[in-house]
Amino acid sequence: MIDFKKMNHQLQKLNDTYFEKCCKEHHIIINQKALKVILKIIQNNPYSLMNEEYYPILLSEISKETNIDTVDKFRPMIVEKYLLELLV
């Protein structure tokens, strides 16, 4: 069983530097400003990261604050669950 409370707590503690490092480890290269925006969106909407049905909404929110190119680069972190793996 997934402990959403624990995952949310870990997500809230995630800092910019570690987030950037994790993205680079998965060959996802995005500028630091966009990564900060993405991290803030995810921290403000943690449930959307934990529920596949909300992925399109989360990606849409990211595209509103960044651009479609950034979303396309970042998509695997969500869809392939790379980011969730960090939180488990």
Short mmCIF file of C-alpha atoms in Angstrom, two decimals:
data_model
loop_
_atom_site.label_atom_id
_atom_site.label_comp_id
_atom_site.label_asym_id
_atom_site.label_seq_id
_atom_site.Cartn_x
_atom_site.Cartn_y
_atom_site.Cartn_z
CA MET A 1 0.00 0.00 0.00
CA ILE A 2 1.28 3.45 -0.92
CA ASP A 3 1.72 5.88 1.94
CA PHE A 4 0.57 9.14 0.33
CA LYS A 5 1.23 11.14 3.47
CA LYS A 6 4.86 10.00 3.56
CA MET A 7 5.30 10.64 -0.17
CA ASN A 8 3.84 14.12 0.18
CA HIS A 9 6.16 14.86 3.09
CA GLN A 10 9.19 13.76 1.06
CA LEU A 11 8.00 15.79 -1.91
CA GLN A 12 7.69 18.91 0.23
CA LYS A 13 11.28 18.42 1.45
CA LEU A 14 12.63 18.04 -2.10
CA ASN A 15 14.97 20.91 -2.93
CA ASP A 16 15.89 22.46 -6.28
CA THR A 17 19.40 21.06 -6.40
CA TYR A 18 18.40 17.47 -5.70
CA PHE A 19 15.45 17.75 -8.10
CA GLU A 20 17.76 18.97 -10.87
CA LYS A 21 20.22 16.16 -10.14
CA CYS A 22 17.45 13.55 -10.35
CA CYS A 23 16.28 14.92 -13.68
CA LYS A 24 19.81 14.84 -15.08
CA GLU A 25 20.21 11.23 -13.94
CA HIS A 26 17.27 10.39 -16.20
CA HIS A 27 18.71 12.48 -19.06
CA ILE A 28 16.12 15.17 -18.63
CA ILE A 29 17.86 18.49 -19.14
CA ILE A 30 15.76 21.56 -18.38
CA ASN A 31 16.91 24.99 -17.31
CA GLN A 32 17.03 25.69 -13.60
CA LYS A 33 14.32 28.36 -13.69
CA ALA A 34 11.83 25.96 -15.31
CA LEU A 35 12.73 23.21 -12.85
CA LYS A 36 12.00 25.53 -9.93
CA VAL A 37 8.59 26.32 -11.43
CA ILE A 38 7.85 22.63 -12.00
CA LEU A 39 8.88 21.70 -8.48
CA LYS A 40 6.67 24.42 -7.02
CA ILE A 41 3.68 23.22 -9.11
CA ILE A 42 4.21 19.63 -8.02
CA GLN A 43 4.63 20.60 -4.37
CA ASN A 44 1.42 22.63 -4.52
CA ASN A 45 -0.47 19.77 -6.22
CA PRO A 46 1.06 16.55 -4.85
CA TYR A 47 -1.99 14.40 -5.45
CA SER A 48 -1.83 15.08 -9.19
CA LEU A 49 1.60 13.43 -9.20
CA MET A 50 0.33 10.38 -7.35
CA ASN A 51 -2.74 9.72 -9.48
CA GLU A 52 -2.30 8.83 -13.15
CA GLU A 53 -5.70 10.25 -14.04
CA TYR A 54 -4.40 13.71 -13.15
CA TYR A 55 -1.19 13.55 -15.18
CA PRO A 56 -2.70 15.45 -18.12
CA ILE A 57 -3.86 18.21 -15.78
CA LEU A 58 -0.46 18.39 -14.09
CA LEU A 59 1.31 18.57 -17.46
CA SER A 60 -1.12 21.25 -18.58
CA GLU A 61 -0.37 23.32 -15.49
CA ILE A 62 3.34 22.95 -16.13
CA SER A 63 2.89 24.06 -19.76
CA LYS A 64 1.02 27.18 -18.62
CA GLU A 65 3.96 28.24 -16.48
CA THR A 66 6.77 27.10 -18.79
CA ASN A 67 6.31 25.95 -22.40
CA ILE A 68 5.40 22.84 -24.37
CA ASP A 69 9.06 21.99 -25.07
CA THR A 70 9.75 21.88 -21.34
CA VAL A 71 6.68 19.70 -20.78
CA ASP A 72 7.80 17.29 -23.48
CA LYS A 73 11.23 17.00 -21.87
CA PHE A 74 9.80 16.59 -18.37
CA ARG A 75 6.93 14.21 -19.23
CA PRO A 76 8.96 11.00 -18.58
CA MET A 77 9.62 12.09 -15.00
CA ILE A 78 5.88 11.84 -14.44
CA VAL A 79 4.62 9.24 -16.92
CA GLU A 80 7.48 6.79 -16.35
CA LYS A 81 7.13 7.45 -12.61
CA TYR A 82 10.78 8.44 -12.19
CA LEU A 83 9.78 11.13 -9.75
CA LEU A 84 7.60 8.79 -7.71
CA GLU A 85 10.49 6.33 -7.46
CA LEU A 86 12.46 9.04 -5.67
CA LEU A 87 9.73 9.46 -3.11
CA VAL A 88 9.20 5.80 -2.26
#
